[in-house]
CSV table of C-alpha atoms (C1' of nucleotides) in Angstrom, one decimal:
chain,number,residue,atom,x,y,z
C,1,MET,CA,2.3,19.4,-29.7
C,2,LYS,CA,3.8,15.9,-29.7
C,3,LEU,CA,7.6,16.0,-29.4
C,4,PRO,CA,9.3,14.9,-32.6
C,5,ARG,CA,12.0,12.3,-33.0
C,6,GLU,CA,14.7,15.1,-33.2
C,7,PHE,CA,13.8,16.1,-29.7
C,8,TYR,CA,15.2,12.8,-28.4
C,9,ASN,CA,18.1,12.6,-30.8
C,10,ARG,CA,20.3,14.9,-28.6
C,11,PRO,CA,22.6,14.6,-25.6
C,12,THR,CA,20.7,12.8,-22.9
C,13,LEU,CA,21.2,15.4,-20.2
C,14,ASP,CA,19.7,18.1,-22.5
C,15,VAL,CA,16.7,15.8,-23.2
C,16,ALA,CA,16.3,15.1,-19.5
C,17,ARG,CA,16.2,18.9,-18.6
C,18,ASP,CA,13.8,19.6,-21.5
C,19,LEU,CA,11.4,16.9,-20.5
C,20,ILE,CA,10.6,18.7,-17.3
C,21,GLY,CA,7.2,20.4,-17.7
C,22,LYS,CA,6.2,18.2,-20.7
C,23,ALA,CA,3.2,15.9,-20.6
C,24,LEU,CA,3.5,12.1,-20.7
C,25,VAL,CA,0.3,10.7,-22.3
C,26,HIS,CA,-1.1,7.2,-22.5
C,27,VAL,CA,-4.2,6.6,-24.6
C,28,THR,CA,-6.1,3.3,-24.0
C,29,PRO,CA,-9.6,2.1,-24.5
C,30,ALA,CA,-10.3,2.9,-20.9
C,31,GLY,CA,-9.4,6.6,-21.6
C,32,ARG,CA,-6.6,9.1,-21.7
C,33,ALA,CA,-4.3,9.6,-18.7
C,34,SER,CA,-1.5,12.2,-18.6
C,35,GLY,CA,0.7,14.3,-16.3
C,36,LEU,CA,3.4,16.9,-16.4
C,37,ILE,CA,6.9,15.4,-15.9
C,38,VAL,CA,8.5,16.8,-12.7
C,39,GLU,CA,11.3,14.3,-12.1
C,40,VAL,CA,13.6,12.3,-14.4
C,41,GLU,CA,17.0,10.5,-14.4
C,42,ALA,CA,19.5,10.1,-17.2
C,43,TYR,CA,21.2,6.8,-17.9
C,44,ILE,CA,24.0,7.2,-20.4
C,45,GLY,CA,26.0,4.6,-22.2
C,46,GLU,CA,27.9,1.4,-21.4
C,47,ALA,CA,30.4,3.4,-19.4
C,48,ASP,CA,27.6,4.4,-16.9
C,49,PRO,CA,27.6,1.5,-14.4
C,50,ALA,CA,24.0,2.2,-13.4
C,51,CYS,CA,22.7,2.1,-17.0
C,52,HIS,CA,21.1,-1.1,-18.3
C,53,ALA,CA,23.6,-0.9,-21.2
C,54,ALA,CA,26.5,-1.4,-18.8
C,55,PRO,CA,26.8,-5.2,-19.5
C,56,GLY,CA,26.7,-4.5,-23.3
C,57,PRO,CA,23.7,-5.5,-25.5
C,58,THR,CA,21.3,-8.1,-24.1
C,59,LYS,CA,17.8,-9.2,-25.0
C,60,ARG,CA,16.3,-7.0,-22.3
C,61,ASN,CA,18.2,-3.7,-23.1
C,62,ALA,CA,17.8,-4.0,-26.9
C,63,PRO,CA,15.6,-0.8,-27.1
C,64,LEU,CA,18.4,1.3,-25.7
C,65,TYR,CA,20.6,0.4,-28.8
C,66,GLY,CA,17.9,1.4,-31.3
C,67,PRO,CA,16.7,4.8,-32.5
C,68,PRO,CA,15.7,7.6,-30.2
C,69,GLY,CA,12.1,8.4,-29.3
C,70,ILE,CA,11.2,4.8,-28.4
C,71,ALA,CA,9.8,3.7,-25.0
C,72,TYR,CA,12.0,1.4,-23.0
C,73,VAL,CA,9.8,-0.3,-20.4
C,74,TYR,CA,11.1,-3.0,-18.0
C,75,PHE,CA,10.0,-5.0,-15.0
C,76,ASN,CA,11.8,-4.5,-11.7
C,77,TYR,CA,11.7,-5.8,-8.1
C,78,GLY,CA,9.1,-8.4,-9.1
C,79,MET,CA,6.3,-5.9,-9.1
C,80,HIS,CA,7.1,-2.6,-10.8
C,81,TYR,CA,7.3,-1.4,-14.4
C,82,LEU,CA,9.6,1.6,-15.2
C,83,VAL,CA,9.3,3.7,-18.3
C,84,ASN,CA,12.2,5.5,-20.1
C,85,ALA,CA,12.5,7.6,-23.3
C,86,VAL,CA,15.4,6.3,-25.4
C,87,THR,CA,17.7,9.2,-26.4
C,88,GLU,CA,20.7,9.8,-28.7
C,89,GLY,CA,21.5,7.9,-31.9
C,90,VAL,CA,21.4,4.3,-33.0
C,91,GLY,CA,24.3,2.4,-31.2
C,92,ALA,CA,24.5,5.1,-28.4
C,93,PRO,CA,22.5,3.3,-25.7
C,94,ALA,CA,21.0,6.0,-23.4
C,95,ALA,CA,17.6,6.9,-22.0
C,96,VAL,CA,15.7,9.2,-19.6
C,97,LEU,CA,13.8,7.4,-16.8
C,98,ILE,CA,10.5,9.2,-16.0
C,99,ARG,CA,10.2,9.3,-12.2
C,100,ALA,CA,7.2,11.5,-11.3
C,101,LEU,CA,4.3,13.3,-12.9
C,102,GLU,CA,1.9,16.0,-11.8
C,103,PRO,CA,-1.5,14.4,-12.8
C,104,VAL,CA,-3.4,16.4,-15.5
C,105,GLU,CA,-5.9,14.1,-17.3
C,106,GLY,CA,-7.6,10.9,-16.2
C,107,MET,CA,-7.2,11.2,-12.5
C,108,ALA,CA,-10.3,8.9,-11.9
C,109,LEU,CA,-8.7,6.3,-14.1
C,110,MET,CA,-5.4,6.7,-12.3
C,111,ARG,CA,-7.0,6.1,-8.9
C,112,LYS,CA,-8.8,3.0,-10.2
C,113,ARG,CA,-5.6,1.6,-11.6
C,114,ARG,CA,-3.6,2.4,-8.5
C,115,ALA,CA,-6.1,0.7,-6.3
C,116,ARG,CA,-6.1,-2.5,-8.5
C,117,GLY,CA,-4.7,-5.4,-6.6
C,118,THR,CA,-4.5,-3.6,-3.3
C,119,GLN,CA,-6.8,-3.3,-0.2
C,120,LYS,CA,-7.2,0.4,-0.8
C,121,ARG,CA,-10.0,2.1,-2.7
C,122,ALA,CA,-9.6,4.6,-5.5
C,123,ALA,CA,-10.8,7.4,-3.2
C,124,ASP,CA,-8.0,6.6,-0.7
C,125,PHE,CA,-5.3,8.0,-3.1
C,126,ASP,CA,-4.1,11.6,-2.7
C,127,GLN,CA,-3.9,13.3,-6.1
C,128,ASN,CA,-0.3,14.4,-5.6
C,129,GLY,CA,0.8,10.9,-4.9
C,130,LEU,CA,-0.9,9.2,-7.9
C,131,CYS,CA,2.2,9.5,-10.1
C,132,ARG,CA,4.9,10.0,-7.4
C,133,GLY,CA,7.7,7.5,-8.1
C,134,PRO,CA,8.5,5.6,-11.3
C,135,GLY,CA,6.6,2.4,-10.3
C,136,ASN,CA,3.6,4.4,-9.2
C,137,LEU,CA,3.3,6.4,-12.4
C,138,THR,CA,3.4,3.4,-14.7
C,139,LYS,CA,0.7,1.8,-12.7
C,140,ALA,CA,-1.5,4.9,-12.8
C,141,LEU,CA,-1.0,5.3,-16.5
C,142,GLY,CA,-1.4,1.6,-17.3
C,143,ILE,CA,2.1,1.2,-18.7
C,144,SER,CA,3.7,-2.2,-18.7
C,145,LEU,CA,5.4,-4.7,-21.0
C,146,PRO,CA,3.1,-4.3,-24.0
C,147,GLN,CA,4.3,-0.7,-24.1
C,148,ASN,CA,7.9,-1.6,-24.3
C,149,GLY,CA,9.3,-0.6,-27.7
C,150,LEU,CA,6.4,1.7,-28.6
C,151,ASP,CA,7.3,4.7,-30.8
C,152,LEU,CA,6.9,7.9,-28.7
C,153,THR,CA,5.9,9.8,-31.8
C,154,GLY,CA,3.0,7.4,-32.2
C,155,ALA,CA,-0.6,7.6,-31.1
C,156,GLU,CA,-0.8,5.5,-28.0
C,157,LEU,CA,2.1,6.6,-25.8
C,158,PHE,CA,3.8,9.9,-26.3
C,159,ILE,CA,5.2,13.1,-24.8
C,160,GLU,CA,3.8,16.5,-25.7
C,161,THR,CA,3.9,20.2,-24.8
C,162,SER,CA,0.8,20.8,-22.6
C,163,PRO,CA,-1.5,23.7,-22.6
C,164,VAL,CA,-1.4,23.5,-18.8
C,165,ALA,CA,2.4,23.6,-18.7
C,166,ARG,CA,4.1,26.4,-16.9
C,167,ASP,CA,7.7,27.3,-16.1
C,168,PHE,CA,9.2,25.1,-13.4
C,169,PRO,CA,12.3,25.7,-11.4
C,170,ILE,CA,14.7,22.8,-11.8
C,171,ALA,CA,17.6,21.3,-9.9
C,172,TRP,CA,20.0,18.4,-10.3
C,173,GLY,CA,21.1,15.8,-7.8
C,174,PRO,CA,22.4,12.2,-7.5
C,175,ARG,CA,20.2,9.4,-8.9
C,176,ILE,CA,18.1,7.5,-6.5
C,177,GLY,CA,17.9,3.8,-5.7
C,178,ILE,CA,21.2,2.7,-7.3
C,179,SER,CA,24.4,1.4,-5.7
C,180,VAL,CA,26.8,2.5,-8.4
C,181,GLY,CA,27.1,5.6,-10.5
C,182,THR,CA,25.9,7.8,-7.6
C,183,GLU,CA,28.6,10.3,-8.1
C,184,GLN,CA,26.8,11.7,-11.2
C,185,ALA,CA,24.1,14.4,-10.6
C,186,TRP,CA,21.9,13.0,-13.3
C,187,ARG,CA,18.6,13.3,-11.5
C,188,CYS,CA,16.6,16.3,-12.6
C,189,PHE,CA,13.6,17.5,-10.7
C,190,VAL,CA,11.3,20.4,-9.7
C,191,PRO,CA,12.4,21.3,-6.2
C,192,GLY,CA,9.6,21.5,-3.7
C,193,HIS,CA,7.0,20.1,-6.1
C,194,PRO,CA,4.5,17.9,-4.2
C,195,CYS,CA,4.6,15.2,-6.8
C,196,VAL,CA,8.3,14.6,-6.7
C,197,SER,CA,9.5,11.3,-5.1
C,198,GLY,CA,12.3,10.9,-2.6
C,199,ARG,CA,13.3,12.5,0.7
C,200,ALA,CA,12.8,16.2,1.4
C,201,ALA,CA,16.6,16.7,1.8
C,202,LEU,CA,17.2,15.3,-1.6
C,203,ASN,CA,14.7,17.7,-3.1
C,204,ALA,CA,15.7,20.9,-1.5
C,205,LEU,CA,16.5,23.7,-3.9
C,206,ARG,CA,20.3,24.0,-4.3
C,207,PRO,CA,20.7,27.7,-5.1
C,208,PRO,CA,23.8,27.3,-7.4
C,209,LEU,CA,21.9,24.7,-9.4
C,210,ALA,CA,18.6,26.5,-9.7
C,211,ASP,CA,17.4,27.0,-13.2
C,212,VAL,CA,14.1,27.2,-15.1
C,213,ALA,CA,12.8,24.6,-17.4
C,214,SER,CA,11.4,25.8,-20.7
C,215,THR,CA,7.8,25.3,-21.5
C,216,ARG,CA,8.6,24.7,-25.1
I,1,DC,C1',11.5,12.7,12.4
I,2,DG,C1',14.7,8.6,10.8
I,3,DT,C1',16.0,3.7,9.1
I,4,DT,C1',14.9,-1.2,8.1
I,5,DC,C1',12.8,-4.7,5.8
I,6,DG,C1',9.5,-7.9,3.2
I,7,DA,C1',7.0,-8.5,-1.1
I,8,DT,C1',7.7,-10.6,-5.6
I,9,DG,C1',9.5,-12.3,-10.4
I,10,DC,C1',12.6,-12.3,-13.9
I,11,DA,C1',17.0,-11.3,-16.6
I,12,DC,C1',21.4,-12.3,-16.4
I,13,DT,C1',25.8,-14.9,-14.8
E,1,DG,C1',21.5,-18.4,-7.5
E,2,DT,C1',22.0,-13.3,-7.3
E,3,DG,C1',20.6,-8.8,-7.7
E,4,DC,C1',17.8,-5.4,-8.9
E,5,DA,C1',16.7,2.4,-11.9
E,6,DT,C1',10.6,0.3,-5.9
E,7,DC,C1',7.1,0.9,-2.4
E,8,DG,C1',5.1,1.3,1.8
E,9,DA,C1',4.4,-0.6,6.3
E,10,DA,C1',6.8,-1.2,10.6
E,11,DC,C1',9.8,-0.1,13.6
E,12,DG,C1',13.4,2.9,16.3
E,13,DT,C1',14.8,7.7,18.1
DNA sequence: CGTTCGATGCACT
DNA sequence: GTGCATCGAACGT
């Protein structure tokens, strides 16, 4: 079941939590590639210094200001594309960054895409690492600028409940790779999952924060 | 184990 | 010109 627009039209932290265990799917002429979401981060509003909306509306962050359920894809560090799901209502700029997936469909295609432009061969990639990290998963799924602004309720790029989904434990911690806004525990992940990015210490199960993500 | 650092290009000031 | 919501190789302990 594809997630409807109302799913995204909610408080961003709720959307972030509920995205764990759902499947991100990209359909292209080369085939279908998908994976279960096991790590996300929330970026919420102009008051969040780490959110791209912090400077106010610009050409780049325009999708954040639009309706929920839209893909916000941007280019970073000169070589990586990062994909977000826009949340909350029009004029409330917020989104959930997808940081890691457990590969489900199209692993051969993912390997091929990951190897593109490198010295490595497709077979060199470990399956658990195919979609570990926000830059890696967009490369594996073939997501880049043409996918920016796509409707996540559409047919090309969407998020759905998966038949392979199961209940995951979840935990919250500080967001990774930012220099401001680190006091917020707005990174949501599956502790101990082999496809989650970041250091082991960051990903340890914190007992008071342990919870279970819903499959629905 | 841990930390540092270079690659690489563009939006924004 | 500056600074990235990164990655992985190279180095130090």
